Short mmCIF file of C-alpha atoms in Angstrom, two decimals:
data_model
loop_
_atom_site.label_atom_id
_atom_site.label_comp_id
_atom_site.label_asym_id
_atom_site.label_seq_id
_atom_site.Cartn_x
_atom_site.Cartn_y
_atom_site.Cartn_z
CA MET A 174 106.15 99.00 185.86
CA ASN A 175 105.39 97.84 182.32
CA ILE A 176 107.95 98.09 179.52
CA ALA A 177 107.40 97.53 175.80
CA ILE A 178 110.30 96.75 173.45
CA CYS A 179 109.45 96.52 169.75
CA ASP A 180 111.90 96.20 166.86
CA ASP A 181 111.96 93.99 163.79
CA ASP A 182 115.43 92.74 164.79
CA ALA A 183 114.85 89.85 167.25
CA LYS A 184 118.48 89.78 168.38
CA TYR A 185 118.41 93.49 169.14
CA VAL A 186 115.24 93.39 171.27
CA ASN A 187 116.59 90.52 173.36
CA GLU A 188 119.91 92.31 173.94
CA LEU A 189 118.09 95.49 174.89
CA LYS A 190 115.84 93.63 177.31
CA ALA A 191 118.86 91.98 178.95
CA HIS A 192 120.50 95.37 179.56
CA ILE A 193 117.29 96.88 180.93
CA GLU A 194 116.81 93.89 183.24
CA LYS A 195 120.36 94.33 184.53
CA TYR A 196 119.70 98.01 185.19
CA MET A 197 116.49 97.23 187.09
CA SER A 198 118.21 94.51 189.12
CA ASP A 199 121.18 96.77 189.96
CA HIS A 200 118.76 99.45 191.16
CA PHE A 201 116.53 97.02 193.12
CA ILE A 202 113.49 97.86 190.99
CA LYS A 203 111.04 94.95 191.17
CA ASN A 204 107.66 94.05 189.67
CA VAL A 205 108.65 94.90 186.10
CA GLU A 206 106.63 93.36 183.26
CA TYR A 207 108.17 93.18 179.77
CA VAL A 208 106.53 92.75 176.40
CA VAL A 209 109.33 92.06 173.93
CA THR A 210 108.36 91.53 170.32
CA THR A 211 109.15 92.14 166.67
CA SER A 212 105.45 92.78 165.99
CA PRO A 213 103.84 96.20 166.59
CA LYS A 214 100.44 94.46 166.47
CA GLU A 215 101.38 92.44 169.55
CA ILE A 216 101.99 95.67 171.45
CA LEU A 217 98.75 97.20 170.20
CA ASN A 218 96.73 94.13 171.15
CA ASN A 219 98.18 93.98 174.66
CA ASP A 220 95.98 95.29 177.49
CA LEU A 221 98.89 96.50 179.62
CA THR A 222 99.37 100.22 180.20
CA PHE A 223 103.02 100.80 179.39
CA ASP A 224 105.24 103.15 181.38
CA LEU A 225 108.28 102.90 179.07
CA ALA A 226 108.48 101.92 175.41
CA PHE A 227 111.51 101.33 173.18
CA LEU A 228 110.38 101.45 169.56
CA ASP A 229 111.99 101.15 166.16
CA ILE A 230 110.69 103.76 163.74
CA GLN A 231 110.71 101.60 160.61
CA MET A 232 109.11 98.15 160.83
CA PRO A 233 107.35 96.04 158.19
CA GLU A 234 103.95 95.83 159.92
CA ALA A 235 103.66 99.45 161.06
CA ASP A 236 105.90 102.41 161.69
CA GLY A 237 106.98 103.31 165.19
CA ILE A 238 105.42 106.77 164.97
CA THR A 239 101.93 105.29 164.59
CA LEU A 240 102.57 102.84 167.42
CA ALA A 241 103.92 105.61 169.67
CA LYS A 242 100.86 107.79 169.04
CA GLU A 243 98.56 104.98 170.15
CA LEU A 244 100.61 104.22 173.28
CA LYS A 245 100.65 107.93 174.10
CA ARG A 246 96.87 108.05 173.69
CA ARG A 247 96.50 105.21 176.20
CA ASN A 248 98.95 106.70 178.69
CA GLU A 249 99.94 110.32 178.21
CA LYS A 250 102.74 109.92 180.78
CA ILE A 251 104.51 107.13 178.91
CA ILE A 252 108.25 107.61 178.36
CA LEU A 253 109.13 106.91 174.74
CA PHE A 254 112.53 105.91 173.38
CA PHE A 255 113.03 105.73 169.61
CA VAL A 256 115.65 103.63 167.87
CA THR A 257 116.35 105.25 164.53
CA ASN A 258 119.01 106.26 162.07
CA PHE A 259 116.45 108.18 160.02
CA GLU A 260 116.67 111.93 160.55
CA GLU A 261 113.58 112.57 158.41
CA TYR A 262 111.36 111.12 161.15
CA GLN A 263 112.77 113.13 164.01
CA ASP A 264 110.63 116.25 163.57
CA GLU A 265 107.43 114.21 163.69
CA ALA A 266 108.78 112.23 166.63
CA MET A 267 109.52 115.40 168.59
CA ASP A 268 105.79 116.21 168.52
CA LEU A 269 105.34 113.13 170.71
CA HIS A 270 107.89 114.46 173.24
CA ILE A 271 110.25 111.56 172.70
CA PHE A 272 112.45 111.11 175.73
CA ARG A 273 115.57 109.85 173.90
CA PHE A 274 116.75 108.73 170.47
CA PHE A 275 119.12 105.78 170.10
CA GLU A 276 121.10 104.64 167.10
CA LYS A 277 122.11 101.06 166.39
CA PRO A 278 124.21 99.63 167.88
CA PHE A 279 123.15 101.36 171.10
CA ASP A 280 125.62 102.64 173.67
CA VAL A 281 125.02 100.77 176.94
CA GLN A 282 126.26 103.57 179.18
CA ARG A 283 124.04 106.07 177.39
CA LEU A 284 121.13 103.66 177.85
CA TYR A 285 121.80 103.45 181.59
CA SER A 286 122.14 107.22 182.01
CA SER A 287 118.90 107.67 180.05
CA LEU A 288 117.17 105.16 182.33
CA ASP A 289 118.44 107.15 185.33
CA LYS A 290 116.66 110.22 183.96
CA ALA A 291 113.55 108.21 183.12
CA MET A 292 113.36 106.84 186.67
CA GLU A 293 113.58 110.38 188.06
CA PHE A 294 110.66 111.34 185.84
CA LEU A 295 108.65 108.27 186.82
CA ASP A 296 109.26 108.92 190.51
CA ASP A 297 106.75 111.76 190.25
CA SER A 298 104.15 109.30 188.95
CA TYR A 299 104.72 106.57 191.54
CA VAL A 300 104.62 106.22 195.30
CA ASP A 301 107.12 104.01 197.12
CA ILE A 302 105.44 101.65 199.58
CA PHE A 303 107.38 99.49 202.03
CA LEU A 304 105.73 96.10 202.55
CA GLU A 305 106.86 94.75 205.90
CA LYS A 306 105.45 91.29 205.24
CA ASN A 307 107.81 90.78 202.28
CA ASN A 308 110.46 93.19 203.54
CA GLU A 309 110.61 95.04 200.22
CA TYR A 310 109.73 98.31 198.54
CA ILE A 311 107.34 98.44 195.62
CA LYS A 312 106.34 101.29 193.33
CA ILE A 313 102.62 101.94 192.90
CA PRO A 314 101.37 104.19 190.08
CA VAL A 315 99.74 107.21 191.68
CA ASP A 316 96.80 107.05 189.27
CA ASP A 317 96.08 103.46 190.36
CA ILE A 318 95.52 104.49 193.99
CA CYS A 319 91.80 104.66 194.87
CA TYR A 320 92.25 105.77 198.47
CA ILE A 321 94.57 105.51 201.45
CA LYS A 322 93.36 105.09 205.01
CA ARG A 323 95.08 104.98 208.39
CA GLU A 324 93.81 102.53 211.00
CA ASN A 325 95.63 102.38 214.31
CA ARG A 326 99.30 101.94 213.32
CA CYS A 327 98.68 100.50 209.86
CA ILE A 328 98.11 102.21 206.52
CA SER A 329 96.01 100.57 203.81
CA VAL A 330 96.75 101.64 200.24
CA VAL A 331 93.75 100.56 198.17
CA THR A 332 94.46 100.38 194.43
CA LYS A 333 92.72 99.14 191.29
CA ASN A 334 94.75 95.95 191.59
CA GLY A 335 94.51 95.19 195.29
CA THR A 336 95.25 96.48 198.77
CA PHE A 337 98.73 96.97 200.22
CA ILE A 338 99.33 97.23 203.96
CA THR A 339 102.25 99.23 205.29
CA LYS A 340 103.39 101.13 208.36
CA GLY A 341 105.02 104.50 208.62
CA ASP A 342 104.16 108.17 208.55
CA PHE A 343 100.71 108.71 207.01
CA ASN A 344 101.28 112.44 206.51
CA ASN A 345 104.61 111.84 204.80
CA LEU A 346 103.00 109.32 202.45
CA ILE A 347 100.11 111.53 201.42
CA SER A 348 102.44 114.51 200.90
CA LYS A 349 103.76 112.65 197.83
CA LEU A 350 100.33 112.69 196.17
CA PRO A 351 99.19 115.44 193.75
CA ASN A 352 96.68 117.76 195.39
CA THR A 353 94.89 118.35 192.09
CA TYR A 354 92.92 115.11 192.39
CA PHE A 355 93.66 113.72 195.87
CA TYR A 356 91.64 115.07 198.77
CA LEU A 357 91.88 114.42 202.51
CA VAL A 358 88.21 113.81 203.39
CA HIS A 359 89.11 113.41 207.04
CA LYS A 360 92.32 113.16 209.02
CA SER A 361 92.85 109.46 208.34
CA PHE A 362 91.43 109.11 204.83
CA ILE A 363 92.59 110.51 201.49
CA ILE A 364 90.79 109.72 198.23
CA ASN A 365 91.61 109.88 194.53
CA VAL A 366 88.62 111.63 192.95
CA HIS A 367 89.37 109.94 189.61
CA HIS A 368 87.91 106.77 191.12
CA VAL A 369 84.79 108.25 192.74
CA THR A 370 81.70 106.51 191.36
CA LYS A 371 79.06 108.35 193.41
CA TYR A 372 79.04 111.54 195.45
CA SER A 373 76.57 113.10 197.85
CA TYR A 374 77.30 115.98 200.16
CA LYS A 375 78.23 113.83 203.17
CA GLU A 376 79.78 110.79 201.53
CA ILE A 377 81.37 109.38 198.42
CA TYR A 378 81.56 105.90 196.95
CA ILE A 379 84.55 104.31 195.29
CA GLY A 380 83.13 101.15 193.83
CA LYS A 381 81.24 99.49 196.68
CA ASP A 382 83.25 101.27 199.38
CA ARG A 383 81.37 104.01 201.20
CA ILE A 384 83.57 106.78 202.59
CA GLY A 385 82.20 109.47 204.89
CA ILE A 386 83.36 113.09 204.60
CA ALA A 387 84.19 114.89 207.85
CA THR A 388 81.61 117.57 208.67
CA ARG A 389 84.16 120.37 208.62
CA LYS A 390 85.42 119.19 205.21
CA GLN A 391 82.07 118.88 203.44
CA ALA A 392 81.74 122.43 202.11
CA ASP A 393 85.34 122.57 200.90
CA PHE A 394 85.14 119.16 199.27
CA HIS A 395 81.92 120.17 197.52
CA LYS A 396 83.80 123.07 195.86
CA PHE A 397 86.80 120.86 195.14
CA TRP A 398 84.60 118.22 193.50
CA PHE A 399 82.78 120.61 191.19
CA ASN A 400 85.99 122.35 190.19
CA TYR A 401 87.38 118.92 189.35
CA VAL A 402 84.27 118.04 187.30
CA LYS A 403 84.56 121.31 185.34
CA ARG A 404 88.18 120.52 184.44
CA ARG A 405 87.12 117.14 183.09
#
């Protein structure tokens, strides 16, 4: 999970980060990356795709509305929090589907309850994977998953950023994935069509990985694929 915090008050951003870190620690949420800055340009120049952003509306370099629009363009599922005492901006901000508004000084309990709601929302965009090697759970963005395959008693979750090995119920895991762009090409292999780089009737490629399509699935997948292409 990637979190951006941007406000022209350096003391404020550090306090906010400390409270968010405490929340994440208390809820055993790991692998969180923070970009904490007083400069909107630093956020804009960062290559990370942010899941949450806490933004001040009025800053010297750029206003938070402009910054929020760009972050929303990069990730339409981003959860945006605005820190503002300026009512005149709120109508424009609502067009961006702002998750919460905060006033300074922020209320810590309200922050935590808002993070509770944000985590519920994000749960629909992530899959929990238990890594037995490290004895921990991690959250993987659904959109980052290229494919999942079952081999013997192990499940490989192949993502843009690497492969994660887990054990458990394959069917339970894939039931958490959206059926609008995930397809079970055979009983032990589900793919994310967003990552398909080449398709022929009997097989698809995701990068250099060739994945065969079960004979009984080929006609249905052909329809699924072209319906997907039309939507794009």
